[in-house]
PDB file of C-alpha atoms and ligand atoms in Angstrom:
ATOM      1  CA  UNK A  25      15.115 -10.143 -21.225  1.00  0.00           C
ATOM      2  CA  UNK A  26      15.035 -11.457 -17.330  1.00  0.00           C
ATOM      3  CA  UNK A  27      13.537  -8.892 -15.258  1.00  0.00           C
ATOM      4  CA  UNK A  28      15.660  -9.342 -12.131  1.00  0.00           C
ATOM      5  CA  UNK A  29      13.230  -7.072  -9.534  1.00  0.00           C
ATOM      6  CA  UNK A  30       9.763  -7.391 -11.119  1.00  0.00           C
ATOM      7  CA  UNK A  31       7.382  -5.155  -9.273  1.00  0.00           C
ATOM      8  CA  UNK A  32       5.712  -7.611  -6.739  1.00  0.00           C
ATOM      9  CA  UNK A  33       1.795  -7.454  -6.161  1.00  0.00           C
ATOM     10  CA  UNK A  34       0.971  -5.628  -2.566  1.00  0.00           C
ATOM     11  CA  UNK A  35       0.604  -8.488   0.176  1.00  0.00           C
ATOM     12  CA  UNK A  36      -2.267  -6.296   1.354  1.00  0.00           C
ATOM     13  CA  UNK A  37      -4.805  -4.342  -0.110  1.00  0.00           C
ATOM     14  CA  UNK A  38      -8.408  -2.303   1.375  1.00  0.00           C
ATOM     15  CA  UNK A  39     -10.988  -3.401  -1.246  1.00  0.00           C
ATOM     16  CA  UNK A  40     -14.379  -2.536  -0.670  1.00  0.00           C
ATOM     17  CA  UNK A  41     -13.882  -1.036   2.923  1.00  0.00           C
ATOM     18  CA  UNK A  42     -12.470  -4.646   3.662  1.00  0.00           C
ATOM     19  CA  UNK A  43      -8.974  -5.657   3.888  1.00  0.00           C
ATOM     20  CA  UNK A  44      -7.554  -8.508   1.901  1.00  0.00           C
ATOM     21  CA  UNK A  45      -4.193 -10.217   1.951  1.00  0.00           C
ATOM     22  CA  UNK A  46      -2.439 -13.022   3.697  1.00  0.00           C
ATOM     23  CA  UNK A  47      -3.100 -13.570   7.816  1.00  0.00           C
ATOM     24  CA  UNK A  48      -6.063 -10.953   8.110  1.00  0.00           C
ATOM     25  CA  UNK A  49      -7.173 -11.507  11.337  1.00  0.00           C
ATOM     26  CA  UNK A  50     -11.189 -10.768  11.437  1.00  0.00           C
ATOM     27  CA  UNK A  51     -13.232 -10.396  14.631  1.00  0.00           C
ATOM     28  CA  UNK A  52     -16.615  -9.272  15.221  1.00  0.00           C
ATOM     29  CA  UNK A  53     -18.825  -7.428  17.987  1.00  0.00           C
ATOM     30  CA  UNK A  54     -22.874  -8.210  18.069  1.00  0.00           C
ATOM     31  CA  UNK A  55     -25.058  -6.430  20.706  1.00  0.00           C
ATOM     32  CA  UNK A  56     -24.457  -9.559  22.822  1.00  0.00           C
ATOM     33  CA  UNK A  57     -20.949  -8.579  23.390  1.00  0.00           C
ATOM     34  CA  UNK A  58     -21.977  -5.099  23.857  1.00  0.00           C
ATOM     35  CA  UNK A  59     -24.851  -4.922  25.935  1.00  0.00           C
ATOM     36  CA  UNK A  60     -23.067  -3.328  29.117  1.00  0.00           C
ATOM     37  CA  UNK A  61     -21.809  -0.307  26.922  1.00  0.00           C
ATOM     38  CA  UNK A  62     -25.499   1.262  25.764  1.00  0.00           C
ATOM     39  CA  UNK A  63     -27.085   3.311  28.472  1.00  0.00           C
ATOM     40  CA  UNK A  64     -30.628   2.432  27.803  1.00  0.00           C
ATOM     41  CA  UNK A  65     -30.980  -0.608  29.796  1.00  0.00           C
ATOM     42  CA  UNK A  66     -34.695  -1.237  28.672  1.00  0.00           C
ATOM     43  CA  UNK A  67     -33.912  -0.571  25.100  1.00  0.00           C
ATOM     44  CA  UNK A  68     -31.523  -3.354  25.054  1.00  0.00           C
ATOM     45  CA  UNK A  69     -33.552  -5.445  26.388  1.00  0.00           C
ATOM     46  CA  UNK A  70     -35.826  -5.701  23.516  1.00  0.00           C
ATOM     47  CA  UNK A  71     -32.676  -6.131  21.099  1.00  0.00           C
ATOM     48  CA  UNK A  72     -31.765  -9.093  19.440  1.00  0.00           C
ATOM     49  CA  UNK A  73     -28.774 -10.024  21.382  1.00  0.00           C
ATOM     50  CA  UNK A  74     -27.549 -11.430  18.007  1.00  0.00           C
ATOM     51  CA  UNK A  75     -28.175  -8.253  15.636  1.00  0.00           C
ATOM     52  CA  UNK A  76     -24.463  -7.563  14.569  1.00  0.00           C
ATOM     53  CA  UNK A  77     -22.685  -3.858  14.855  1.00  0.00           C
ATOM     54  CA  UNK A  78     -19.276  -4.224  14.043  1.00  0.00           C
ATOM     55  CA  UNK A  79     -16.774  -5.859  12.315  1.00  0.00           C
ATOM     56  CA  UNK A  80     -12.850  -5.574  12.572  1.00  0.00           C
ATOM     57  CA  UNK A  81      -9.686  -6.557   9.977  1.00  0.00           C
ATOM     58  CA  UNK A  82      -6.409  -6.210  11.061  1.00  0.00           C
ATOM     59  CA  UNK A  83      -3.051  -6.983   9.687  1.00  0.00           C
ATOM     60  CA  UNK A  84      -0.814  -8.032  12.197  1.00  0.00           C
ATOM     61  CA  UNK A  85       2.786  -8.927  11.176  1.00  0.00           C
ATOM     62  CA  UNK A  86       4.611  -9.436  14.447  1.00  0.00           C
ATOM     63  CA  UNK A  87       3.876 -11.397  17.517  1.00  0.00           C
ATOM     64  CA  UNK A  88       1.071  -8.621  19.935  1.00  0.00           C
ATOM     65  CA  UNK A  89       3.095  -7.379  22.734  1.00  0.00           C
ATOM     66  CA  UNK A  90       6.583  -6.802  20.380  1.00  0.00           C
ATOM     67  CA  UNK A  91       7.916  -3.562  20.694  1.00  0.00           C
ATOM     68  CA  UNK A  92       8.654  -1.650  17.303  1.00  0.00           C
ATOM     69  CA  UNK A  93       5.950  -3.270  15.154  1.00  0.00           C
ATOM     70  CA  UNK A  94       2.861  -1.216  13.585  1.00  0.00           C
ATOM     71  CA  UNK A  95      -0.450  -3.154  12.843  1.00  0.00           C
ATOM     72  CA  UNK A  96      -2.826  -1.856  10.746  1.00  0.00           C
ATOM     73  CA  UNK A  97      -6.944  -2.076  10.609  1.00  0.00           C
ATOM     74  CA  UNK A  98     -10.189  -1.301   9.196  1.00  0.00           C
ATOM     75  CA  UNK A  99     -13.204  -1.245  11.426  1.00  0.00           C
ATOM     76  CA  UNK A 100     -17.162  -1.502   9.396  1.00  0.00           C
ATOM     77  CA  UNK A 101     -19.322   0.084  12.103  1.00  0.00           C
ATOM     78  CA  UNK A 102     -23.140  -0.950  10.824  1.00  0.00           C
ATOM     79  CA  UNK A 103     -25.869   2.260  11.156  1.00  0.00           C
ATOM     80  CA  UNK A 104     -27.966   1.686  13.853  1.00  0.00           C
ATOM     81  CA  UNK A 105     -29.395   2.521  17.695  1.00  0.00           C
ATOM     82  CA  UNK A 106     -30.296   0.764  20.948  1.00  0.00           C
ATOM     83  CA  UNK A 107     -32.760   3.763  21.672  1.00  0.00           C
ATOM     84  CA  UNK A 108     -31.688   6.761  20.495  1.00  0.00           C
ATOM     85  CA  UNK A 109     -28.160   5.956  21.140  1.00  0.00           C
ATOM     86  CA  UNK A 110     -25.917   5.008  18.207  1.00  0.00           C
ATOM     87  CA  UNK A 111     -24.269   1.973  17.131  1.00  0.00           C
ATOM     88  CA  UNK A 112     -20.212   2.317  18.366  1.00  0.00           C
ATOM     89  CA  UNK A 113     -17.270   0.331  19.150  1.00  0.00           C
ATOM     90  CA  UNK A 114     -16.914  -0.821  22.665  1.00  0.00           C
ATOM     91  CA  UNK A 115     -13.746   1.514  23.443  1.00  0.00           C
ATOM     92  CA  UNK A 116     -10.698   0.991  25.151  1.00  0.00           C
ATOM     93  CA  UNK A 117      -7.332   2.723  27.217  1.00  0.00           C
ATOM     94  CA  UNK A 118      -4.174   1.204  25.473  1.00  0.00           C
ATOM     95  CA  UNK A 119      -2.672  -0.858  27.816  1.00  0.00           C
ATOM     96  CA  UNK A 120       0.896   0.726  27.887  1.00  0.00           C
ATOM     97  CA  UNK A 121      -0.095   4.406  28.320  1.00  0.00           C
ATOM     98  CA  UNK A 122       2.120   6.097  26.131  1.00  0.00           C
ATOM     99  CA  UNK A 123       1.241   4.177  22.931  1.00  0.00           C
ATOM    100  CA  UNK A 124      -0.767   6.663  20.321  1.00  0.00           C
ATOM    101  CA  UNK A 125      -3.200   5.830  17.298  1.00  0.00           C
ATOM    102  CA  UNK A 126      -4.325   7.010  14.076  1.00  0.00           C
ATOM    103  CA  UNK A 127      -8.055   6.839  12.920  1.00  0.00           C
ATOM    104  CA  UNK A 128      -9.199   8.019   9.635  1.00  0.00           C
ATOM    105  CA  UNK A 129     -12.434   7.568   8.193  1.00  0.00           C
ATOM    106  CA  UNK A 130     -13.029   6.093   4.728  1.00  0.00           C
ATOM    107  CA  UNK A 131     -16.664   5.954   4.922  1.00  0.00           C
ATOM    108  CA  UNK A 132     -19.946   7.090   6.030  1.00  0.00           C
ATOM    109  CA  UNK A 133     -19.956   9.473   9.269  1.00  0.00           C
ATOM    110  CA  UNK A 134     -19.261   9.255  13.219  1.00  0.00           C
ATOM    111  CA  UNK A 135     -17.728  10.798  15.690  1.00  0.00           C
ATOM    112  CA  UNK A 136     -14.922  10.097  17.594  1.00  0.00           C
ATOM    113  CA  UNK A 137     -14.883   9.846  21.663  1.00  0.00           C
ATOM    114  CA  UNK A 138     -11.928  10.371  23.409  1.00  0.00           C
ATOM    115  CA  UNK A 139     -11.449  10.840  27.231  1.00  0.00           C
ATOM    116  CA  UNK A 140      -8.288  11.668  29.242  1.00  0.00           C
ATOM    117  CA  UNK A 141      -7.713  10.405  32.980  1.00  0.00           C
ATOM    118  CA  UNK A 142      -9.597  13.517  33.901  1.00  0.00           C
ATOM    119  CA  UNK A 143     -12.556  12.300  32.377  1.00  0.00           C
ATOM    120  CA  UNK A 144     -12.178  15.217  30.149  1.00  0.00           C
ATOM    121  CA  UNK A 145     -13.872  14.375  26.748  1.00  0.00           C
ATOM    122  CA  UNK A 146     -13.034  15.150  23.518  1.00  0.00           C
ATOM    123  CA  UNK A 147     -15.437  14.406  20.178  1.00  0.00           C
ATOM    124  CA  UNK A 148     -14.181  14.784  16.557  1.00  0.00           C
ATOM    125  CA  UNK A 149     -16.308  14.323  13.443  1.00  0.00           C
ATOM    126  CA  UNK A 150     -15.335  11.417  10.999  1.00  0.00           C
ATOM    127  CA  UNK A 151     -15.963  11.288   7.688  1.00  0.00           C
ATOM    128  CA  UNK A 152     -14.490   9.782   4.603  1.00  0.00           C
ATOM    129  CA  UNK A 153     -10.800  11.637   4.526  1.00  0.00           C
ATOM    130  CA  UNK A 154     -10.959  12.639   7.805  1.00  0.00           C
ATOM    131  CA  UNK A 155      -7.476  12.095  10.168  1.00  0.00           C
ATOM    132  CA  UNK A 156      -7.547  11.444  13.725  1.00  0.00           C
ATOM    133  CA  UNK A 157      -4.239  11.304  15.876  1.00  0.00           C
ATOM    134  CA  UNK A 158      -5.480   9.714  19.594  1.00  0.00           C
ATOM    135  CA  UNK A 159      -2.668  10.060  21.804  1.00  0.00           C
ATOM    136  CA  UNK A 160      -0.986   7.991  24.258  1.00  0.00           C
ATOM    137  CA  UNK A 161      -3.239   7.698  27.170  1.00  0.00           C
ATOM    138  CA  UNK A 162      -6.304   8.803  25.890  1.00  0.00           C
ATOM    139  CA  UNK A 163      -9.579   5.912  25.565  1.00  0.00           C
ATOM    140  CA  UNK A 164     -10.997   5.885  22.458  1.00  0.00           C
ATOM    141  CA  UNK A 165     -14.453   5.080  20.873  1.00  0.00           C
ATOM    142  CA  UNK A 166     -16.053   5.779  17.193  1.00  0.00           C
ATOM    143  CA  UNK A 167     -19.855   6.178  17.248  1.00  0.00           C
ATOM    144  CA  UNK A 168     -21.084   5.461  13.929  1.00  0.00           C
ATOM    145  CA  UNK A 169     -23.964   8.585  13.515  1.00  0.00           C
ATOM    146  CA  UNK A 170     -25.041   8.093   9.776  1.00  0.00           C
ATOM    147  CA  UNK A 171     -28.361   5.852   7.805  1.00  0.00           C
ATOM    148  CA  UNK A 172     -24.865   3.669   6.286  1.00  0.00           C
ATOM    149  CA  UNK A 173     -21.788   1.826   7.309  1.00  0.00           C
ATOM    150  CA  UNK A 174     -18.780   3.565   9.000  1.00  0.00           C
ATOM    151  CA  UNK A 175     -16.034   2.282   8.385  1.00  0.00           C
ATOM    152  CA  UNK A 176     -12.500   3.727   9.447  1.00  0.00           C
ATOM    153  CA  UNK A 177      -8.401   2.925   9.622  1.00  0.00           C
ATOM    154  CA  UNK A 178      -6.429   2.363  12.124  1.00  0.00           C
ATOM    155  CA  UNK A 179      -2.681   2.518  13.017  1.00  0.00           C
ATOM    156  CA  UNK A 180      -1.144   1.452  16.470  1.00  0.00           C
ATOM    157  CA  UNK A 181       1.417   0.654  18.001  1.00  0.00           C
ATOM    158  CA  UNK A 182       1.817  -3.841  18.197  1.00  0.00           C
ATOM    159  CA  UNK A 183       3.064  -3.494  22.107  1.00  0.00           C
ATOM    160  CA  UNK A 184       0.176  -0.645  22.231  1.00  0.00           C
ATOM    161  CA  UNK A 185      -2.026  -3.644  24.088  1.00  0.00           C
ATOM    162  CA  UNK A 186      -5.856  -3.139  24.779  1.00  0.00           C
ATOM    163  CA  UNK A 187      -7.633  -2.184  28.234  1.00  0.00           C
ATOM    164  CA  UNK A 188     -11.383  -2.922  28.052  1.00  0.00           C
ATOM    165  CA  UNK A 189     -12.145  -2.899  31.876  1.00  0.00           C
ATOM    166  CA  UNK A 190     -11.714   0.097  32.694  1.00  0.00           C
ATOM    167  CA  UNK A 191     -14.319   1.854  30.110  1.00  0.00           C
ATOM    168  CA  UNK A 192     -16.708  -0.926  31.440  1.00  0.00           C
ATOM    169  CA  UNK A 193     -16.349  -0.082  34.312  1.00  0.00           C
ATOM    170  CA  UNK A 194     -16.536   3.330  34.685  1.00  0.00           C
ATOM    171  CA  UNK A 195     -16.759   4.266  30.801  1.00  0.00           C
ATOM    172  CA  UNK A 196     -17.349   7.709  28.671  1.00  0.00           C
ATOM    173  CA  UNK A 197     -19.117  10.378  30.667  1.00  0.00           C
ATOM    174  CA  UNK A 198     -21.054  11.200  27.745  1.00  0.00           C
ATOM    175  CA  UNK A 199     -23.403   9.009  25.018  1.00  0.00           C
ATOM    176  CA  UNK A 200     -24.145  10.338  21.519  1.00  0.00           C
ATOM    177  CA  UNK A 201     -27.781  10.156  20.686  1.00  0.00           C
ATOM    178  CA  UNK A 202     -30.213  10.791  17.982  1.00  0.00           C
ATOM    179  CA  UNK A 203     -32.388  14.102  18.879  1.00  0.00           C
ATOM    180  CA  UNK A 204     -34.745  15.086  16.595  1.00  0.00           C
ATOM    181  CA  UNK A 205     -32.679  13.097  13.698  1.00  0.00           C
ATOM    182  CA  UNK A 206     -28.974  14.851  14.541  1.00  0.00           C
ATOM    183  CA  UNK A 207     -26.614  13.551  17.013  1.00  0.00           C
ATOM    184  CA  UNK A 208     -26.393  14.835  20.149  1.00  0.00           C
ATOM    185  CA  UNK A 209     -23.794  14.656  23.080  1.00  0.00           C
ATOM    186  CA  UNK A 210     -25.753  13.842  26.482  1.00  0.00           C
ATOM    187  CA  UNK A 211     -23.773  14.029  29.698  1.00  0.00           C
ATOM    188  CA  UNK A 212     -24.339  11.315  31.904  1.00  0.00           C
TER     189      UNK A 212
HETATM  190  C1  LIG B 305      -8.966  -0.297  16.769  1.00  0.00           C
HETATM  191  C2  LIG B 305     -10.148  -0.916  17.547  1.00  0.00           C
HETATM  192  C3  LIG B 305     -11.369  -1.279  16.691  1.00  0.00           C
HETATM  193  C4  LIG B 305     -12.522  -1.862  17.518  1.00  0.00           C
HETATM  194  O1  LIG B 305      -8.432  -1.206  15.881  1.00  0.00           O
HETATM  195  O2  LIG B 305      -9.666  -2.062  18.233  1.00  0.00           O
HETATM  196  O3  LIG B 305     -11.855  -0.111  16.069  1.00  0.00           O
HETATM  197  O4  LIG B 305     -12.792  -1.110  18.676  1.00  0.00           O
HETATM  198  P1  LIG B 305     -12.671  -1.769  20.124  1.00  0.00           P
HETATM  199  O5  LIG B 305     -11.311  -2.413  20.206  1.00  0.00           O
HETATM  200  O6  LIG B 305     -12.814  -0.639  21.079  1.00  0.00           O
HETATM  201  O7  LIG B 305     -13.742  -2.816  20.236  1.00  0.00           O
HETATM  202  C5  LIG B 305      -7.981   0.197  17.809  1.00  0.00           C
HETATM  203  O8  LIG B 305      -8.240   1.194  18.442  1.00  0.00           O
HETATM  204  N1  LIG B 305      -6.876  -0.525  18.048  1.00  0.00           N
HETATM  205  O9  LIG B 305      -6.016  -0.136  19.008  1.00  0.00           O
HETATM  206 ZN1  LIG B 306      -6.737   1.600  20.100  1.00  0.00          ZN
END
């Protein structure tokens, strides 16, 4: 008998903390891209600019800037330090201000930044299961705290946009670091 609807493969699947599927766009961050974020300014100095720290998938089905479209992403944050602070994502506003996010983490442990336009900071811990709903307006960082990869989803909002400046500018008031073997927030 003709099956009229067979039940179609997913377009997209997560396999292996990576995602696979058609038009995956993948991007990556070394410590060359990064050096401005760490505070230890000696420290980086004696990096390889080349050692990498993160890598990004992301499914993207409309056009960036469209309003009503979702994309979707993983993030593989690699363990790591410059100093004793920890490997993390550069960190960013969303452009248009009211556009939120979901994190969750899928792997390994972190912790999760976030800073208002007070400066006021918030830090969650991520871990495999854990849910993270960053709203409009807030900057947003993952700080990858574990000996293994993080790696963590992500939800937003395709007109959402992404504002880098401004957190290199005058970024997070506070660093996570590695005292005495458990992470640590330092104020700056
Ligand atoms: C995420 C981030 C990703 C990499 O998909 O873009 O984790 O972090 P940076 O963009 O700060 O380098 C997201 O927040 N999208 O909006
Ligand atoms: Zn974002």
């Amino acid at each position: 008998m003709d099956n009229k609807f067979p039940i179609e493969p997913p377009v997209h699947r997560f396999s292996d903390q990576m995602m696979v599927g058609c038009e995956v766009v993948h991007s990556s961050r070394k410590l060359n891209d990064l050096a401005d974020i760490f505070v230890d300014r000696e420290a980086i100095g004696s990096c390889d600019p080349d050692t990498p720290v993160y890598e990004v998938d992301a499914y993207m089905p409309v056009a960036e800037g469209v309003s009503g479209g979702l994309y979707l992403g993983v993030t593989r944050i690699l363990p790591g330090k410059v100093g004793r602070e920890y490997f993390m994502t550069k960190g960013h506003f969303h452009r248009l201000e009211t556009r939120p996010e979901f994190y969750w983490g899928m792997q390994g442990e972190g912790v999760l930044l976030t800073m208002d336009r007070n400066c006021r900071v918030r830090a969650e811990a991520m871990f495999a299961g854990s849910i993270h709903y960053i709203a409009g307006g807030l900057a947003h960082r993952v700080v990858n705290t574990g000996n293994a990869q993080l790696s963590f989803g992500a939800c937003w909002p395709s007109d959402a946009g992404h504002n880098y400046e401004e957190i290199l500018h005058a970024g997070f008031p506070v660093s996570v670091q590695d005292r005495d073997g458990e992470p640590a927030l330092i104020e700056l």
